[in-house]
Amino acid sequence: MKPTLFTLFLAGSSLATHVHADFLADSKASLELRNFYFNRDYRQANAAQSKQEEWAQGFLLRYESGFTEGLVGVGFDAIGLLGVKLDSSPDRAGSGLLKRHSDTSKGAQDEYGELGLTAKLRASKSTLKLGTLLPKLPTVLANDSRLLPQTFKGGQLTSLELEGLTVDAGRLTQVNQRDSSDYEDMGITRTGAKGITSRHVTSDSFDFASLNYKWTGNLATGYAYGHLDNFYDQHMVNLTYVLPVTTGQSLKTDLRYARSTDDGGSNVDNNAIGAMFTYSLGGHAFGLGYQGMSGDTGFAYINGADAFLVNFVQIGDFASKDEKSWQARYDYNFAAMGVPGLTFMTRYLTGDNIDLGSNRLQGKEWERDTDIGYVVQSGALKNVGVKWRNATVRSTHFGSDLDENRLILSYTLALW
């Protein structure tokens, strides 16, 4: 019997309902609130600005859909970001919390925001995303250390086809910095004394690929490649291994190496090695790290992003030309004392042998950081978090001397 128009309609409606249900059933949405106070005092006598001090409220709305049924599932993600000024002034602006007026003498804008959309396709265990991205890969780490995160435009393919192996590849074309609502071409970080020069100011493409293989529950290795057009090529390898010592005790080894070379438009030439060893004993963790730079320049990475370095910390990256640096770190989780949600961290880093190029001077620097955080575990305020971050930086012959405090209140509400 031939199908009637009515039966075809019913079949199509049933299929559409099934697809629609799958698309929505796996979706999730959340609203994160961040209240952020930032204070940075510059201590050197010739500082152009004596202080950066701002207070702001951030709203981060995230949505992730499920996928439609079929050989190729279709879905989309969305992120809405809004930053609102609570306190600032032209002489205290520039903390990275708020977007500034094009005329910087006017200080920070009252509010700024962004709406990011991402289309996604899934086949088997591989997912392709196109649109707004927040990559977390060794060669490109989106910065999320202020009120709103840094975002990128581009495409990223993530494949989990082989058990234990994660493969990522893609291209980024533009960046929206953490205190901006405008996308722009990407640049290269020039903080510190890296000695990097180039014939170009920006780039409109960053290509990346990475492999990470988890051999066992305790051992993982990785390789990553990055290419910022007009600036550099970069190859990275890393290894992490956790050695169980006895009940409640372990030793974690984190080894990293990166080789960066110029792309014909710059002088980038850097070898970066890093090693971090952390011994955990109950609620305690004792860490010791070393990082060394060699070559004609310091370490290269995208402007505004984080760097995959063991000594990349709250303020400094300790990645200037020829710099050698050490880190001593201590963490304590108060859950071991019956106070879950309360954590403490302190670390001290010192770097020297920095090639400043002029008059054969060698630069030195040190940084001391302390974090105290608490997340409410139950009751009406459950999941409300508060964190205080303190840092002190001093340097010789280059850089800034500063004292910094950040106070962050956060809460994430699951909408569905």
XYZ file of C-alpha atoms in Angstrom:
416
model
C 0.000 0.000 0.000
C 1.340 3.393 -0.951
C 2.002 5.777 1.948
C -0.472 8.617 2.156
C 0.475 12.217 2.740
C -0.926 11.872 6.267
C 1.258 8.851 7.150
C 4.346 10.593 5.755
C 3.555 13.622 7.864
C 3.190 11.480 10.985
C 6.491 9.687 10.294
C 8.275 12.962 9.707
C 6.810 14.454 12.879
C 7.898 11.430 14.917
C 11.440 11.639 13.558
C 11.603 15.388 14.145
C 10.357 14.922 17.716
C 13.008 12.245 18.344
C 15.786 14.393 16.915
C 14.529 17.418 18.821
C 14.385 15.424 22.056
C 17.952 14.162 21.671
C 19.156 17.641 20.828
C 17.605 19.066 23.993
C 18.013 16.115 26.366
C 21.801 16.365 26.355
C 21.899 20.145 26.472
C 23.044 22.104 29.507
C 23.214 25.744 30.502
C 24.794 27.642 33.382
C 25.257 31.191 34.621
C 28.519 32.069 36.348
C 28.792 35.235 38.430
C 32.218 36.758 39.128
C 32.757 39.710 41.417
C 36.376 40.771 40.953
C 38.459 43.348 42.846
C 41.955 44.040 41.500
C 44.692 46.184 43.065
C 48.235 46.513 41.698
C 50.722 49.009 43.206
C 53.827 49.872 41.185
C 56.798 50.355 43.487
C 59.557 51.600 41.169
C 60.244 55.357 41.250
C 59.838 55.888 37.476
C 56.505 54.071 37.092
C 54.259 55.710 34.482
C 51.224 54.784 36.577
C 51.411 54.370 40.342
C 48.397 52.085 40.711
C 45.836 49.960 38.893
C 42.708 49.485 40.964
C 39.302 48.404 39.653
C 36.212 46.534 40.812
C 33.783 44.840 38.442
C 30.951 42.331 38.142
C 31.026 39.658 35.458
C 28.233 37.492 34.024
C 29.120 34.380 32.010
C 26.167 32.564 30.417
C 27.093 29.246 28.781
C 24.926 26.907 26.708
C 25.883 23.553 25.174
C 23.357 21.642 23.092
C 23.217 17.931 22.493
C 23.574 16.461 19.007
C 20.940 15.416 16.521
C 20.710 11.714 15.679
C 22.316 10.280 12.546
C 25.691 9.463 11.084
C 26.698 13.091 11.609
C 25.206 14.800 14.645
C 24.683 18.557 14.593
C 24.625 20.955 17.534
C 25.707 24.362 18.710
C 27.194 26.102 21.751
C 26.799 29.700 22.861
C 28.545 31.929 25.367
C 27.346 35.330 26.505
C 29.786 37.543 28.405
C 29.054 40.826 30.189
C 31.351 42.930 32.364
C 29.992 45.824 34.437
C 32.105 48.536 36.080
C 31.592 48.972 39.813
C 34.584 51.206 40.536
C 37.409 52.665 38.431
C 38.959 55.962 37.406
C 41.230 57.098 34.534
C 44.321 57.147 36.769
C 43.626 53.613 38.086
C 42.412 51.854 34.892
C 44.185 49.181 32.861
C 43.901 46.211 35.233
C 42.543 43.906 32.546
C 39.125 43.718 34.200
C 37.373 46.333 32.080
C 37.427 47.614 28.526
C 38.961 51.065 28.216
C 37.743 53.910 26.024
C 39.721 54.442 22.819
C 40.718 57.711 24.451
C 42.471 56.163 27.458
C 42.286 59.448 29.368
C 38.587 58.673 29.849
C 39.371 55.426 31.683
C 37.186 52.315 31.622
C 33.820 51.918 29.940
C 30.748 51.305 32.091
C 30.162 47.884 30.519
C 31.316 45.636 27.718
C 30.350 42.218 26.411
C 30.428 39.548 23.764
C 28.124 36.908 22.298
C 29.907 33.895 20.883
C 28.301 31.126 18.817
C 29.864 27.798 17.902
C 28.510 25.242 15.433
C 29.548 21.651 16.070
C 29.442 18.386 14.149
C 30.006 14.932 15.631
C 30.758 11.682 13.849
C 31.698 8.617 15.883
C 34.072 9.930 18.589
C 35.256 13.014 16.682
C 33.863 16.538 17.060
C 34.426 19.561 14.819
C 33.713 23.015 16.268
C 33.503 26.195 14.178
C 33.093 29.682 15.628
C 33.952 30.927 19.116
C 36.598 28.797 20.837
C 38.369 28.748 24.207
C 41.251 26.351 23.416
C 43.191 24.671 26.227
C 46.170 23.155 24.410
C 49.933 23.378 25.026
C 50.524 25.770 22.108
C 47.438 27.927 22.727
C 45.909 28.384 26.186
C 43.006 30.844 26.349
C 43.534 33.195 29.300
C 40.832 33.173 31.992
C 42.550 35.033 34.818
C 40.377 38.159 34.905
C 36.678 39.059 34.847
C 35.929 37.517 31.428
C 37.921 34.953 29.435
C 39.949 35.483 26.282
C 38.198 33.929 23.257
C 39.206 33.039 19.711
C 37.498 32.566 16.350
C 38.371 29.519 14.294
C 37.869 25.794 13.921
C 38.983 22.859 16.080
C 38.707 19.106 15.485
C 38.965 16.831 18.528
C 39.192 13.078 17.995
C 38.962 10.306 20.598
C 38.749 7.409 18.147
C 41.598 5.430 19.732
C 41.334 4.599 23.409
C 43.731 6.718 25.449
C 44.653 8.990 22.518
C 43.352 12.544 22.155
C 44.018 14.303 18.844
C 43.380 18.017 18.289
C 43.927 20.082 15.140
C 42.656 23.360 13.791
C 43.155 26.993 12.894
C 42.479 30.226 14.758
C 41.944 33.460 12.828
C 41.211 36.171 15.412
C 41.317 36.848 19.140
C 39.128 38.787 21.554
C 41.187 39.754 24.590
C 39.876 39.373 28.147
C 39.173 43.138 28.484
C 37.742 43.689 25.007
C 34.557 43.141 23.001
C 36.251 43.388 19.597
C 37.951 40.651 17.614
C 41.334 41.421 16.098
C 44.324 39.747 14.475
C 46.720 37.947 16.805
C 50.115 39.195 17.964
C 53.068 37.846 19.895
C 53.780 38.368 23.602
C 56.588 40.867 24.252
C 56.502 41.094 28.046
C 59.733 40.751 29.987
C 63.032 40.873 28.101
C 62.438 38.354 25.337
C 64.427 40.178 22.657
C 61.886 39.259 19.967
C 61.710 41.476 16.873
C 59.597 41.071 13.743
C 58.670 42.774 10.493
C 54.997 42.224 11.265
C 52.672 43.492 13.964
C 49.870 40.915 13.736
C 48.893 37.602 12.188
C 45.542 36.344 10.904
C 46.192 32.616 11.316
C 47.443 30.230 13.970
C 47.561 26.544 13.000
C 47.823 23.871 15.669
C 47.885 20.110 16.138
C 48.455 17.974 19.200
C 48.562 14.355 20.320
C 48.172 13.254 23.910
C 48.356 9.598 24.879
C 47.518 8.193 28.287
C 49.554 5.008 28.598
C 48.250 4.145 32.056
C 46.320 5.910 34.779
C 49.627 7.384 35.966
C 51.593 8.020 32.753
C 50.793 10.398 29.883
C 52.885 11.859 27.059
C 52.124 14.544 24.519
C 53.312 16.326 21.387
C 51.997 19.676 20.156
C 52.683 21.889 17.133
C 51.844 25.551 16.687
C 52.426 27.968 13.816
C 51.679 31.686 14.182
C 51.924 32.952 10.625
C 54.599 35.662 10.154
C 56.080 34.919 13.585
C 57.068 31.398 14.633
C 56.884 27.604 14.398
C 56.777 25.701 17.665
C 57.150 22.050 18.671
C 56.429 20.848 22.221
C 56.764 17.520 24.005
C 55.719 16.735 27.557
C 55.526 13.838 30.008
C 53.655 13.479 33.285
C 54.033 10.525 35.621
C 52.601 9.935 39.073
C 54.556 7.425 41.156
C 52.567 5.945 44.056
C 54.892 5.768 47.060
C 52.602 4.425 49.739
C 49.074 5.023 50.969
C 48.346 8.753 50.774
C 51.734 9.583 49.253
C 52.881 10.070 45.649
C 55.520 11.802 43.535
C 54.399 13.589 40.362
C 56.929 14.344 37.615
C 56.054 16.953 34.948
C 58.643 17.379 32.157
C 58.305 19.816 29.225
C 60.421 20.881 26.249
C 59.638 23.389 23.496
C 61.558 24.398 20.369
C 60.507 27.669 18.710
C 61.920 29.038 15.443
C 61.141 32.024 13.219
C 58.698 31.914 10.342
C 60.749 34.186 8.103
C 59.327 37.389 9.540
C 60.906 37.429 12.993
C 64.042 36.471 14.924
C 62.387 33.860 17.174
C 64.908 31.223 18.277
C 64.268 29.565 21.627
C 64.691 26.319 23.517
C 62.603 26.025 26.685
C 62.971 23.200 29.175
C 60.929 22.760 32.323
C 60.603 20.241 35.116
C 58.283 20.211 38.105
C 58.374 17.580 40.851
C 55.551 17.464 43.406
C 55.464 15.199 46.453
C 51.994 14.718 47.951
C 51.607 13.641 51.553
C 48.043 13.595 52.830
C 46.743 17.157 52.488
C 50.254 18.507 51.847
C 51.991 18.956 48.479
C 55.629 20.062 48.164
C 56.820 21.193 44.728
C 60.198 22.065 43.220
C 60.581 23.312 39.652
C 63.236 24.431 37.198
C 62.876 26.292 33.895
C 65.636 27.224 31.462
C 65.672 29.363 28.306
C 68.357 29.285 25.603
C 68.701 30.584 22.050
C 68.626 34.053 20.531
C 65.259 35.035 22.081
C 62.916 34.239 24.905
C 59.850 31.986 24.675
C 57.220 32.851 22.032
C 53.442 32.614 22.491
C 50.252 34.417 21.427
C 49.691 37.818 23.006
C 47.278 37.697 25.925
C 47.254 33.900 26.165
C 48.760 31.709 28.864
C 52.032 29.859 28.252
C 52.578 26.131 28.742
C 55.544 26.619 31.064
C 56.094 25.222 34.569
C 57.113 28.697 35.797
C 54.244 30.611 34.181
C 52.565 31.983 37.317
C 50.286 34.802 38.501
C 52.277 37.674 37.007
C 55.543 36.513 35.428
C 56.390 33.835 32.872
C 60.140 33.689 33.653
C 60.718 33.202 29.929
C 63.077 36.054 28.995
C 66.157 35.495 26.868
C 68.624 33.047 28.522
C 66.682 33.149 31.821
C 67.172 30.336 34.341
C 64.552 30.098 37.088
C 63.621 27.980 40.092
C 60.315 27.505 41.886
C 59.486 26.231 45.359
C 55.790 25.611 46.057
C 53.618 24.394 48.920
C 49.909 23.474 48.820
C 47.571 22.348 51.575
C 44.025 21.009 51.287
C 42.219 21.542 54.582
C 39.876 18.642 53.804
C 42.588 16.571 55.508
C 41.723 18.441 58.712
C 37.987 18.076 58.216
C 37.420 21.411 56.448
C 36.563 20.529 52.829
C 36.522 23.409 50.375
C 39.351 25.350 52.042
C 42.695 25.398 50.166
C 46.023 27.204 50.503
C 48.960 27.679 48.110
C 52.200 29.631 48.324
C 55.222 29.676 46.014
C 58.443 31.537 45.456
C 60.247 31.884 42.112
C 63.603 33.414 41.290
C 65.139 33.956 37.868
C 68.530 35.265 36.739
C 71.020 35.284 33.828
C 68.581 37.357 31.726
C 70.283 38.785 28.629
C 69.239 42.439 28.378
C 71.397 43.081 25.329
C 72.649 46.531 26.328
C 75.902 47.100 28.224
C 76.115 43.337 28.888
C 73.725 43.733 31.822
C 72.067 40.643 33.264
C 68.592 40.945 34.681
C 67.177 39.236 37.737
C 63.648 38.851 39.087
C 61.649 37.101 41.774
C 57.966 36.559 42.496
C 56.103 35.401 45.581
C 52.459 34.269 45.298
C 49.885 33.222 47.874
C 46.348 31.918 47.223
C 43.675 31.191 49.825
C 40.322 29.899 48.608
C 37.113 28.521 50.048
C 34.043 27.019 48.379
C 30.919 26.642 50.550
C 30.012 22.952 50.658
C 26.392 23.008 51.814
C 23.438 25.162 52.819
C 21.887 28.152 51.094
C 25.316 29.413 49.923
C 26.511 26.063 48.551
C 29.063 26.455 45.700
C 29.744 30.112 46.490
C 33.506 30.569 46.220
C 35.850 33.226 47.543
C 39.544 33.490 46.669
C 42.257 35.931 47.691
C 45.348 36.064 45.487
C 48.432 38.018 46.583
C 51.656 38.556 44.641
C 54.898 40.493 45.011
C 57.352 41.003 42.129
C 60.789 42.589 42.130
C 63.332 42.829 39.303
C 66.787 44.241 38.554
C 67.608 46.330 35.450
C 64.251 45.614 33.737
C 60.548 45.086 34.351
C 58.282 46.442 37.070
C 58.334 46.175 40.847
C 54.806 45.646 42.091
C 52.530 44.373 44.824
C 49.203 42.887 43.802
C 45.981 41.690 45.427
C 42.946 40.090 43.811
C 39.715 39.223 45.604
C 37.278 37.056 43.654
C 33.743 36.010 44.631
C 32.160 33.454 42.326
C 29.026 31.387 41.967
C 27.845 29.106 39.166
C 24.130 28.375 38.818
C 23.123 25.384 36.712
C 20.079 26.495 34.702
C 19.341 22.978 33.394
